[in-house]
C-alpha positions as a Python dict, from the first residue, in 0.01 Angstrom:
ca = {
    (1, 'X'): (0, 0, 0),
    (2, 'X'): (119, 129, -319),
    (3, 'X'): (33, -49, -631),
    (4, 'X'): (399, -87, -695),
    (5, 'X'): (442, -244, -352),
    (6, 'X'): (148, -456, -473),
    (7, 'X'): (307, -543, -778),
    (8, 'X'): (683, -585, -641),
    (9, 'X'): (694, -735, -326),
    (10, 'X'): (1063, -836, -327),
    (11, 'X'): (1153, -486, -361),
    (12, 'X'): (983, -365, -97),
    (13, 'X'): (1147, -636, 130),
    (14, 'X'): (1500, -517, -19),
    (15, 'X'): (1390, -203, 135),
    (16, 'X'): (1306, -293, 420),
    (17, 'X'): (1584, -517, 502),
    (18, 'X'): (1810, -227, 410),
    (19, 'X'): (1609, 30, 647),
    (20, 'X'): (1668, -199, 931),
    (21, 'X'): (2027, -233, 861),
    (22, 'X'): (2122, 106, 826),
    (23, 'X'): (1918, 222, 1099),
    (24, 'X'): (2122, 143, 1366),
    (25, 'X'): (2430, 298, 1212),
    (26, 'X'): (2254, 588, 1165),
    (27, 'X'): (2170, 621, 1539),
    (28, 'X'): (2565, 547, 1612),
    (29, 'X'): (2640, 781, 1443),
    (30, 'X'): (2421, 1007, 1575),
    (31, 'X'): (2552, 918, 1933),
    (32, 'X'): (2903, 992, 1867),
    (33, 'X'): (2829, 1326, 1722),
    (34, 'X'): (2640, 1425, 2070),
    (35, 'X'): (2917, 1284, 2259),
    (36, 'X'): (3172, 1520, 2087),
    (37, 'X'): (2953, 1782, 2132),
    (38, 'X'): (2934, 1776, 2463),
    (39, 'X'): (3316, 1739, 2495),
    (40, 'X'): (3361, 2064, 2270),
    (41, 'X'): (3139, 2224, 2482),
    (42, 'X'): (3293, 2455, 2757),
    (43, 'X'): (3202, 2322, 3146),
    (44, 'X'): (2942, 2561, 3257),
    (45, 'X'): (3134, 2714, 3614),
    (46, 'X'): (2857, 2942, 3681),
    (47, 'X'): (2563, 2708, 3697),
    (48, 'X'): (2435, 2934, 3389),
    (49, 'X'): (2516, 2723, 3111),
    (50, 'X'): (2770, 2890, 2937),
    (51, 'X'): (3180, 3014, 3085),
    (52, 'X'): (3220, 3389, 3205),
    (53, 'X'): (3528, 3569, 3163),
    (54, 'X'): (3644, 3910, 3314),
    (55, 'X'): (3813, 4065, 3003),
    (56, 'X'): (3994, 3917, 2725),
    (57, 'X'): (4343, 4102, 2646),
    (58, 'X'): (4613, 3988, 2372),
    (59, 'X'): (4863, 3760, 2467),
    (60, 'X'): (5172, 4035, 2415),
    (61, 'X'): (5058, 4248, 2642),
    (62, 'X'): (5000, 3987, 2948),
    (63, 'X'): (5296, 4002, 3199),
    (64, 'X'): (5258, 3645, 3310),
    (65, 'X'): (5151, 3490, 2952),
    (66, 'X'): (5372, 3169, 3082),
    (67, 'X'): (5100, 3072, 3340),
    (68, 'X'): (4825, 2997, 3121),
    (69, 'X'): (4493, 2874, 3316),
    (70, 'X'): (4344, 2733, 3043),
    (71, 'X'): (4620, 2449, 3021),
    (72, 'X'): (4550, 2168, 3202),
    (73, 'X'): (4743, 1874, 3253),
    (74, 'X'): (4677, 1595, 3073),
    (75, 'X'): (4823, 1238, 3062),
    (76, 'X'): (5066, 1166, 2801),
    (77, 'X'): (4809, 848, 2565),
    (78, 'X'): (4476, 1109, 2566),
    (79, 'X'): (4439, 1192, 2202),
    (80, 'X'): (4373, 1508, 2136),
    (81, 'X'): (4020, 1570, 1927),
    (82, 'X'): (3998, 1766, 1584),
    (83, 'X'): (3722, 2041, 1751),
    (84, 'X'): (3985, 2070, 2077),
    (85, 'X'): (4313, 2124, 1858),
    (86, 'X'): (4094, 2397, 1645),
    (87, 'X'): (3950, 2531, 2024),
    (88, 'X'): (4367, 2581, 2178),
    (89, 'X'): (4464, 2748, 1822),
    (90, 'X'): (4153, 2985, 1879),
    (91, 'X'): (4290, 3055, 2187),
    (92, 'X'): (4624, 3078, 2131),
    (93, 'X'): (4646, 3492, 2090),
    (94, 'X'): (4431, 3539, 2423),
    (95, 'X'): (4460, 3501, 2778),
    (96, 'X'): (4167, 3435, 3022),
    (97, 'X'): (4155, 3616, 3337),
    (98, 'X'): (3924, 3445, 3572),
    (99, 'X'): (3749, 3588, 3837),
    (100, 'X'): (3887, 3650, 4184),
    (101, 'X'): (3849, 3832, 4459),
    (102, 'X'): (3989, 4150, 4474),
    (103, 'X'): (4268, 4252, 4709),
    (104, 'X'): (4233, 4529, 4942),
    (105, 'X'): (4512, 4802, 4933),
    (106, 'X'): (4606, 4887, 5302),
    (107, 'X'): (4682, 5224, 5293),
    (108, 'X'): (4911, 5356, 5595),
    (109, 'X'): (4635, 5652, 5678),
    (110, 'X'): (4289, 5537, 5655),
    (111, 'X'): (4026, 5766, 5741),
    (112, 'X'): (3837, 5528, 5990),
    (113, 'X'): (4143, 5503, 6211),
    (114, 'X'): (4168, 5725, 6480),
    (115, 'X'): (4413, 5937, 6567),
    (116, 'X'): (4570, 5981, 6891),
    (117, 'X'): (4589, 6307, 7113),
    (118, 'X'): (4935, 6508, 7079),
    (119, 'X'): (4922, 6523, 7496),
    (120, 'X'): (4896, 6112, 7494),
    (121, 'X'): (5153, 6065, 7226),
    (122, 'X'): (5424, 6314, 7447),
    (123, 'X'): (5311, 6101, 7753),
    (124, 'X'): (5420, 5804, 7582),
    (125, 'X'): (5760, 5923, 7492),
    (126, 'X'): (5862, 6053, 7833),
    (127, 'X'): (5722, 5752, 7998),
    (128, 'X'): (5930, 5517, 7705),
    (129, 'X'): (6243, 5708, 7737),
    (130, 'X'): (6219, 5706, 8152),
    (131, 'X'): (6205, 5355, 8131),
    (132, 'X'): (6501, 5265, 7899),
    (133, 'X'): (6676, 5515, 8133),
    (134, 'X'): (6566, 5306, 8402),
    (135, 'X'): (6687, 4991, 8226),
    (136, 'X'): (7018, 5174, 8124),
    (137, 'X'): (7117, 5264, 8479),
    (138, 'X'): (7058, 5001, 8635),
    (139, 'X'): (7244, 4769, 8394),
    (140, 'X'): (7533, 5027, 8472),
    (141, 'X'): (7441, 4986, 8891),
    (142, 'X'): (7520, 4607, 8804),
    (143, 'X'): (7817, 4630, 8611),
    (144, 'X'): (8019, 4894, 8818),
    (145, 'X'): (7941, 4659, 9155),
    (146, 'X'): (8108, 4367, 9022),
    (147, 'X'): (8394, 4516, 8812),
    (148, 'X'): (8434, 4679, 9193),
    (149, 'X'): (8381, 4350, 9358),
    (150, 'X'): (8673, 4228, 9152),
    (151, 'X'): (8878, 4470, 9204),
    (152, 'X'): (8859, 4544, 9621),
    (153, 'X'): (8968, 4196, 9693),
    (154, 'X'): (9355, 4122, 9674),
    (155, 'X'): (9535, 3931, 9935),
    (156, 'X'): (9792, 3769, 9666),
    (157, 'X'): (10031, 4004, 9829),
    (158, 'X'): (9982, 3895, 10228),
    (159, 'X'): (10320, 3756, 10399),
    (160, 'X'): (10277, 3813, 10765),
    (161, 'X'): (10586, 3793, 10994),
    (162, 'X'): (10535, 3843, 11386),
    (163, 'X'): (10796, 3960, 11580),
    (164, 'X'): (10668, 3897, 11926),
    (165, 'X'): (10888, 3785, 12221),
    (166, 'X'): (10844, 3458, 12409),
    (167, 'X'): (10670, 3630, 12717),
    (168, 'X'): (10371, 3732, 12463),
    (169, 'X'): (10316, 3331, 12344),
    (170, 'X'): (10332, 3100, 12107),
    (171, 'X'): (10266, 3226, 11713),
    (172, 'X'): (10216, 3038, 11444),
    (173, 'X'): (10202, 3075, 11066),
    (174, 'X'): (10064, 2928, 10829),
    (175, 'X'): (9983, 2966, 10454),
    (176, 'X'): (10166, 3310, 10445),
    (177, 'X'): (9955, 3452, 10718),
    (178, 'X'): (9625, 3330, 10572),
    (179, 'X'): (9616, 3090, 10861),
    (180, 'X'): (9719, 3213, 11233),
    (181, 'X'): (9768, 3026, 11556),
    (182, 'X'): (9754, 3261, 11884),
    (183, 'X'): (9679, 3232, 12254),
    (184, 'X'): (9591, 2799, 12232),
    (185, 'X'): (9346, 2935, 11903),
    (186, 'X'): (9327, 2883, 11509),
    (187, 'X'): (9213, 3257, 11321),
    (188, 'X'): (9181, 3242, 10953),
    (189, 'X'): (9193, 3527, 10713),
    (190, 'X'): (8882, 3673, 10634),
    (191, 'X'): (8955, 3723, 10260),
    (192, 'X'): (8566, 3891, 10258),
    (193, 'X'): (8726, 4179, 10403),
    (194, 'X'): (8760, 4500, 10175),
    (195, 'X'): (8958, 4781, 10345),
    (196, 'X'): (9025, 5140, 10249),
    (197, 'X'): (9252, 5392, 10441),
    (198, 'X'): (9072, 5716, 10480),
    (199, 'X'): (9304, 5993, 10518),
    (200, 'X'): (9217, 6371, 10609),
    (201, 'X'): (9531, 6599, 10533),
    (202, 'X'): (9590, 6945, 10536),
    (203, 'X'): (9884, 7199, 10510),
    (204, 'X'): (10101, 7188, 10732),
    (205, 'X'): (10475, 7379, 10780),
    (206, 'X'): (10637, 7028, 10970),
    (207, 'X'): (10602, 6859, 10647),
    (208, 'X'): (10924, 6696, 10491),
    (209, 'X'): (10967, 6767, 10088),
    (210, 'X'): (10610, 6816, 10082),
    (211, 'X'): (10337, 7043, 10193),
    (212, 'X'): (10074, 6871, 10332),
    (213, 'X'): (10053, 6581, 10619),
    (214, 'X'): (9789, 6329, 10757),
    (215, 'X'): (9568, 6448, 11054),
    (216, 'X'): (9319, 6194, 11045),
    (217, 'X'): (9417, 5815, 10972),
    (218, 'X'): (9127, 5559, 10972),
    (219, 'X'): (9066, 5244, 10789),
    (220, 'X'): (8761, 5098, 10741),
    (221, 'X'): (8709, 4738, 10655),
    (222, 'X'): (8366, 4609, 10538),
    (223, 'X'): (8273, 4239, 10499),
    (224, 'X'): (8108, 4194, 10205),
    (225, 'X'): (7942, 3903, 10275),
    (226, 'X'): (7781, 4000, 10615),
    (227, 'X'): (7790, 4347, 10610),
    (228, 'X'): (7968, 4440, 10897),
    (229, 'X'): (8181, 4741, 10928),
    (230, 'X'): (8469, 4850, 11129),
    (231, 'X'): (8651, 5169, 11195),
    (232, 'X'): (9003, 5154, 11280),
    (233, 'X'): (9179, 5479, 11408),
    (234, 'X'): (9561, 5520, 11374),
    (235, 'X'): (9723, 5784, 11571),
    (236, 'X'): (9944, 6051, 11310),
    (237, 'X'): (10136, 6033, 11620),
    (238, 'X'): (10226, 5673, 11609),
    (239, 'X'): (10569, 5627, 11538),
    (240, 'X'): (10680, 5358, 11285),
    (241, 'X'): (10926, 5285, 10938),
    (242, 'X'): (10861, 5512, 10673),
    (243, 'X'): (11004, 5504, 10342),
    (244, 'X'): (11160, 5880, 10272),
    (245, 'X'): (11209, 6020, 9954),
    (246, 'X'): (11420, 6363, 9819),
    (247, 'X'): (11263, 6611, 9681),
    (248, 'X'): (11330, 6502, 9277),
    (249, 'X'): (11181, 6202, 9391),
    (250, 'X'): (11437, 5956, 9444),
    (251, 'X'): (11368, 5703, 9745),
    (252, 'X'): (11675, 5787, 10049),
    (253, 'X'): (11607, 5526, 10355),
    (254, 'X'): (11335, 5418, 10556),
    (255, 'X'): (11331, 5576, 10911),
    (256, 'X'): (11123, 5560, 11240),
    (257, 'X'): (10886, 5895, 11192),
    (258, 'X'): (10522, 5956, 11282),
    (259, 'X'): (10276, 5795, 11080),
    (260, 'X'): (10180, 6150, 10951),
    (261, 'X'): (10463, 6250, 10738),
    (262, 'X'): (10453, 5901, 10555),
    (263, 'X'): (10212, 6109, 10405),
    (264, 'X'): (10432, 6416, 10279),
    (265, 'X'): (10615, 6229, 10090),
    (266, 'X'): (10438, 6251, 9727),
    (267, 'X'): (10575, 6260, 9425),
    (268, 'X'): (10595, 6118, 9084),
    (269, 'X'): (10786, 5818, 9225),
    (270, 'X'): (10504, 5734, 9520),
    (271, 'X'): (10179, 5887, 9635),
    (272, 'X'): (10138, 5959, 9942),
    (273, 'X'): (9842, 5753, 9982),
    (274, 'X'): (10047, 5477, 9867),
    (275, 'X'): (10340, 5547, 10109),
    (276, 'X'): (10127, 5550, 10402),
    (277, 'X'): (9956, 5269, 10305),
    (278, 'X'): (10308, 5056, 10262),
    (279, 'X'): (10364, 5193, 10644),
    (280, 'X'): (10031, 5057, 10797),
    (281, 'X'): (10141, 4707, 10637),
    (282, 'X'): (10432, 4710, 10847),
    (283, 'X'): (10246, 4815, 11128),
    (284, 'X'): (10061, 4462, 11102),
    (285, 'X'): (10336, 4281, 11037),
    (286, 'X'): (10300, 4249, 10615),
    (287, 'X'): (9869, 4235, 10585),
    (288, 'X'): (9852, 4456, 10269),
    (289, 'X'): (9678, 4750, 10236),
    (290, 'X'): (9616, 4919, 9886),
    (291, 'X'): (9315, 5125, 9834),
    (292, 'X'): (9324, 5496, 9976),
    (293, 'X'): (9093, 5769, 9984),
    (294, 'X'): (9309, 6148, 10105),
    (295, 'X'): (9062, 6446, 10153),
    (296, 'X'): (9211, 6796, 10178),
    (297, 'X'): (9058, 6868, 10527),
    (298, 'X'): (8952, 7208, 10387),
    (299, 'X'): (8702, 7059, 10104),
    (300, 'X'): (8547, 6878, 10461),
    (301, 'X'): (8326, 7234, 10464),
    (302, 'X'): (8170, 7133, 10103),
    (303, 'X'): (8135, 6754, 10187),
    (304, 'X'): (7963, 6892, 10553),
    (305, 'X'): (7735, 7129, 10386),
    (306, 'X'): (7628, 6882, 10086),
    (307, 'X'): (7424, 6686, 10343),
    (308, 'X'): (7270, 6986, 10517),
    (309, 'X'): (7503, 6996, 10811),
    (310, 'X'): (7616, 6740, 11110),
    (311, 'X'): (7410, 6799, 11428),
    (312, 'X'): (7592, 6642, 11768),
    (313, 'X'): (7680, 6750, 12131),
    (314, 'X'): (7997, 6972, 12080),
    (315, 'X'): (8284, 6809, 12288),
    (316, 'X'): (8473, 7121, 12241),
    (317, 'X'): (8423, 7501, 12315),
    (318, 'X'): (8499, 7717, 11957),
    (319, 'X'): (8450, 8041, 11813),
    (320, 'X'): (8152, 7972, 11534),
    (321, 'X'): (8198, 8110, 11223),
    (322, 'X'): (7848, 8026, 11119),
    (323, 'X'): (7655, 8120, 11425),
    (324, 'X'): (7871, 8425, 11523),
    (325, 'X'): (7928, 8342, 11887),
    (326, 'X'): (8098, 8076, 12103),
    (327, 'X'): (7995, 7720, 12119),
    (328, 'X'): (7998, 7569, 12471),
    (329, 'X'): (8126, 7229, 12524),
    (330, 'X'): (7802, 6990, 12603),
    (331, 'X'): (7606, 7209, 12361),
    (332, 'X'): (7397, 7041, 12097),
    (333, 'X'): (7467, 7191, 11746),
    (334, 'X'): (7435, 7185, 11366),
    (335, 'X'): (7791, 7239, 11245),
    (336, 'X'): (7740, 7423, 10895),
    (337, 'X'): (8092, 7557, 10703),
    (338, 'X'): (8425, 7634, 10881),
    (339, 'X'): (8269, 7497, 11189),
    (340, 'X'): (8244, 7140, 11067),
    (341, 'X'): (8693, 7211, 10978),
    (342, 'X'): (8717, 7338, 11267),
    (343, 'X'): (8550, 7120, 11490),
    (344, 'X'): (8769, 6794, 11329),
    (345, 'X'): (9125, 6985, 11320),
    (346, 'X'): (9130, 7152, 11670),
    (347, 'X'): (9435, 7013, 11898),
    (348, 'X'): (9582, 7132, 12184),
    (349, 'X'): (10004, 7067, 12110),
    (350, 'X'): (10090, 7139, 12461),
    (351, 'X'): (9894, 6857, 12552),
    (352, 'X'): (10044, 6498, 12483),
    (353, 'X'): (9704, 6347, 12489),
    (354, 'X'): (9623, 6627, 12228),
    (355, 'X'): (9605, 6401, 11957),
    (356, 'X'): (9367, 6162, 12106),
    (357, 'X'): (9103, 6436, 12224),
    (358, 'X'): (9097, 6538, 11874),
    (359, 'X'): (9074, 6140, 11739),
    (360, 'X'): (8760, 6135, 11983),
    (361, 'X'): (8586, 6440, 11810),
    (362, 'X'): (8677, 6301, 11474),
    (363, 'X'): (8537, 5945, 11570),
    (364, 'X'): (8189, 6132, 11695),
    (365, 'X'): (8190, 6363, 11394),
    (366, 'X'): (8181, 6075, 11138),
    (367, 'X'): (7868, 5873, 11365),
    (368, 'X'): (7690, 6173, 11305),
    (369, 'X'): (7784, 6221, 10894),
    (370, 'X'): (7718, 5858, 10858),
    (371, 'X'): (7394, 5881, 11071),
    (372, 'X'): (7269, 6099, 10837),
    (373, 'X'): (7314, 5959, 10489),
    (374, 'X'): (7288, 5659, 10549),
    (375, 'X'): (6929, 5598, 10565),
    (376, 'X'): (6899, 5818, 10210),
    (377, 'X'): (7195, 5584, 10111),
    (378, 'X'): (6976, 5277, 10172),
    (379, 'X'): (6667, 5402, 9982),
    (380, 'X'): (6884, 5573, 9680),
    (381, 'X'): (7216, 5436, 9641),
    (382, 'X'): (7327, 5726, 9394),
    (383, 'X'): (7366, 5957, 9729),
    (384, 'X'): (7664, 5827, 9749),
    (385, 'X'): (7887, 5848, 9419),
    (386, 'X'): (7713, 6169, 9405),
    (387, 'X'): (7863, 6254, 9767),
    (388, 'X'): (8188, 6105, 9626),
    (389, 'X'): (8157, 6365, 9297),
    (390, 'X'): (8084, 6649, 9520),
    (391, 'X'): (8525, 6615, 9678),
    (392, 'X'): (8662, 6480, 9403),
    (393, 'X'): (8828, 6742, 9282),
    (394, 'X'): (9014, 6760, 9588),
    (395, 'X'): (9091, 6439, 9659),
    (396, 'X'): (9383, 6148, 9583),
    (397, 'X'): (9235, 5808, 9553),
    (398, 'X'): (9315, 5483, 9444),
    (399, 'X'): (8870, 5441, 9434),
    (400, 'X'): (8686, 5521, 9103),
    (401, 'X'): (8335, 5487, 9067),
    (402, 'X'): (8265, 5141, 9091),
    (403, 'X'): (8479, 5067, 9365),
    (404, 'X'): (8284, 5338, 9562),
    (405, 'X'): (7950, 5187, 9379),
    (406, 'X'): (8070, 4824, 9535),
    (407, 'X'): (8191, 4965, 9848),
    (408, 'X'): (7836, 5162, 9936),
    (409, 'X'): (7605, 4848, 9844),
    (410, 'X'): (7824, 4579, 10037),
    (411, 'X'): (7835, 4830, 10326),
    (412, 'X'): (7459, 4942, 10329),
    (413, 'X'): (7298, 4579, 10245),
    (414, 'X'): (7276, 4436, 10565),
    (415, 'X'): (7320, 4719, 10750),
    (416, 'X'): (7014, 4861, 10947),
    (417, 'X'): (7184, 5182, 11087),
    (418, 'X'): (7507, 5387, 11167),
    (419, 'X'): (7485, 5215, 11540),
    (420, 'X'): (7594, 4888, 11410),
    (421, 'X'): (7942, 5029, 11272),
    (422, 'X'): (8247, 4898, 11515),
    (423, 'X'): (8512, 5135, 11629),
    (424, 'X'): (8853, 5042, 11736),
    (425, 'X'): (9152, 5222, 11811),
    (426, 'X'): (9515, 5149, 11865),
    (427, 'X'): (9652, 5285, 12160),
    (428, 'X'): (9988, 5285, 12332),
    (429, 'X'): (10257, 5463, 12496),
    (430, 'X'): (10334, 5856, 12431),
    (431, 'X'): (10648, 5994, 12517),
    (432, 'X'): (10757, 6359, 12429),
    (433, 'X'): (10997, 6380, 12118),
    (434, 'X'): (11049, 6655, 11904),
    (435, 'X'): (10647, 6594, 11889),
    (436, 'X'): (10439, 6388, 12054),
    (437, 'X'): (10541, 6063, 11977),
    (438, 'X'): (10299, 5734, 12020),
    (439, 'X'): (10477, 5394, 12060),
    (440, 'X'): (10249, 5055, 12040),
    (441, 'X'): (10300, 4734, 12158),
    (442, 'X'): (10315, 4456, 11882),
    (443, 'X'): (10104, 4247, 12123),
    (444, 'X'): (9813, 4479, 12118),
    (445, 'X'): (9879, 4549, 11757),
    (446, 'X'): (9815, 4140, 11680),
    (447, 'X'): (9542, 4113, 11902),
    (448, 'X'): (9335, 4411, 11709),
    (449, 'X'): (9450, 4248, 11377),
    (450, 'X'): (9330, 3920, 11471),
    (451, 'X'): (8952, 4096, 11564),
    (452, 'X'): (8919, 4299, 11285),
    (453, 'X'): (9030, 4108, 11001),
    (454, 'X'): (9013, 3718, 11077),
    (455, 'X'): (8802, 3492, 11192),
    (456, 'X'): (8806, 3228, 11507),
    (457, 'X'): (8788, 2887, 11335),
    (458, 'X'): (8547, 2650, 11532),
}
């Protein structure tokens, strides 16, 4: 101890007293200065102690200078400190670009990808564009069978009358001929029924205001929800009302002629499809029929040869064109060219049974011809519209391509082969006229109508 200390000792306790009271101040203040220190101090984000930054760039120059990542949200009552107002002016001409990863530019060739064979890519096309043909045709197949289905059925027109005496029984009508009572039964139309009238014509000098006449007169009528088909042969020779017309076209009277020259008759006021077709109605008794297909006989040599030829046992003896000799009757042949015109068009005219030899060779002709496309029909349903293309141009038709497209699929769906197609014929009495002239009995002509196109009800 001092001698001062000695000599003053109430000094030295002033001291003292004033040590310890400023000491602890001293230490406060102390405190708060390393408490502001450390909230000057930048967080350390790298575990390094001090902040990292990628580049610093003036604040001008940054596109997005809006989205500042130093600001941080604060609440509204935090004071702001003197050292963090001076730290936000400091950074006020700067932005911060953190670190990030960096994005990877996908370019569209990279040199790791490989490339694929020219042979593989041309595969690929022809095996993409064979099946959106694919899809594309048979959306079309689709389409054309029901805008066909549509169109084949039409009975709005039926009004059946039957003219039968009181020896043949008891008819009833009903419904407009939808509904028929005969012989102690009940029939009812079989509106499933789609018929066409196949007609074969060719040129002929007996033909009134008009060159050519029907030779061959068949209707076929196909039940489109069971499949089953029927032929039904009309004799040109039958003799019934048809509507005649003059020459300019204007209609004269309707007279008792052969069914063939209904035919002649075509002009720009009727077809003679049409015409014919208006005569078979009468013939049973007001059922309509609409839809026609007339081949020119002669274009019967391309249709024949399209399919390869038509083999059968020849039911007539002929000069062959093709083979260059004489074809014996009971001979088994392949009819190629005039042969196949030939074979369907022979007649005897000094026969009055002429007509029907000839409807008997045209009958076994078409077997065969369906017998042989019908099994490519069934596996490729194009054979035939492309049949139908092949005589179009010499044809008169009321069928376009989805009619036939309707008719071929409804036909061939449940059918197994050509043996389970019906044929019926009308038959009657022939007298000798000017020609031969065939007369049928409206009896007969109800019954066959009753077979063919309704249905027993149970």
């Amino acid at each position: 101890m001092s001698q001062t200390e000695k000599s003053n000792p109430d000094a030295l306790s002033e001291e003292t007293a004033v040590s310890k009271k400023t000491a602890p101040d001293e230490e406060t203040t102390a405190s708060e200065e390393t408490a502001a220190d450390e909230q000057q101090a930048p967080q350390d984000t790298t575990g390094e102690g001090e902040e990292r930054f990628d580049f610093v760039v003036p604040k001008e120059s940054y596109k997005h200078h809006q989205k500042k990542r130093r600001h941080k949200k604060r609440k509204k009552d935090a004071p702001k400190s003197t050292s963090e107002e001076q730290m936000e002016e400091s950074y006020d001409d700067f932005v911060f670009a953190t670190p990030g990863k960096k994005k990877h530019k996908h370019h569209k060739h990279h040199k790791h990808r490989k490339k694929w064979p020219l042979w593989l890519k041309i595969i690929i096309i022809i095996v993409s564009v064979i099946l959106v043909l694919a899809i594309v045709l048979t959306s079309t197949y689709f389409i054309l069978k029901e805008i066909g289905r549509k169109a084949m059925h039409n009975y709005d027109n039926i009004n059946i009358e039957i003219p039968l005496d009181d020896d043949d029984g008891d008819v009833g009508i009903l419904q407009k001929g939808r509904t028929v009572r005969y012989g102690g039964k009940t029939y009812r139309l079989n509106e499933d029924i789609m018929t066409v009238t196949f007609i074969g014509y060719k040129e002929s000098e007996g033909a009134e205001d008009g060159s050519f006449m029907a030779d061959a007169i068949y209707i076929a009528a196909i039940d489109d929800y069971t499949g089953k088909t029927t032929i039904l042969g009309v004799s040109r020779d039958t003799m019934l009302d048809v509507d005649v017309y003059s020459a300019e076209g204007e209609f004269i009277d309707t007279e008792t002629k052969q069914l063939s020259y209904a035919f002649s008759y075509n002009n720009d006021t009727v077809k003679g499809g049409e015409n014919l077709n208006l005569s078979l109605t009468r013939l049973f008794f007001g059922l309509p029929f609409e839809n026609y297909f007339a081949l020119d006989l002669e274009a019967l040599e391309e249709l024949n040869d399209a399919i390869g030829g038509v083999t059968l046992t020849s039911k007539l003896t002929f000069n062959s064109s093709y083979y260059g000799r004489t074809v014996e009757e009971g001979e088994e042949i392949t009819l190629h060219g005039r042969d196949a015109v030939k074979y369907v068009q022979s007649r005897e005219y000094d026969d009055l049974e002429g007509n029907n030899a000839r409807m008997d060779r045209q009958q076994q002709y078409i077997k065969a011809f369906l017998s042989s496309i019908i099994p490519a029909a069934k596996k490729d349903i194009s054979t035939v519209t492309t049949l139908f293309g092949v005589v179009s141009e010499h044809s008169d038709s009321t069928l376009d391509l989805p009619k036939v497209t309707y008719l071929a699929t409804a036909a061939l769906s449940k059918m197994r082969s050509a043996s389970q197609i019906e044929y019926v014929s009308l038959t009657g009495k022939i007298k000798a006229g000017e020609h031969a002239e065939m007369y049928l009995d409206n009896k007969d002509v109800l019954e066959t109508m009753l077979r063919v196109f309704y249905t027993p009800v149970q």
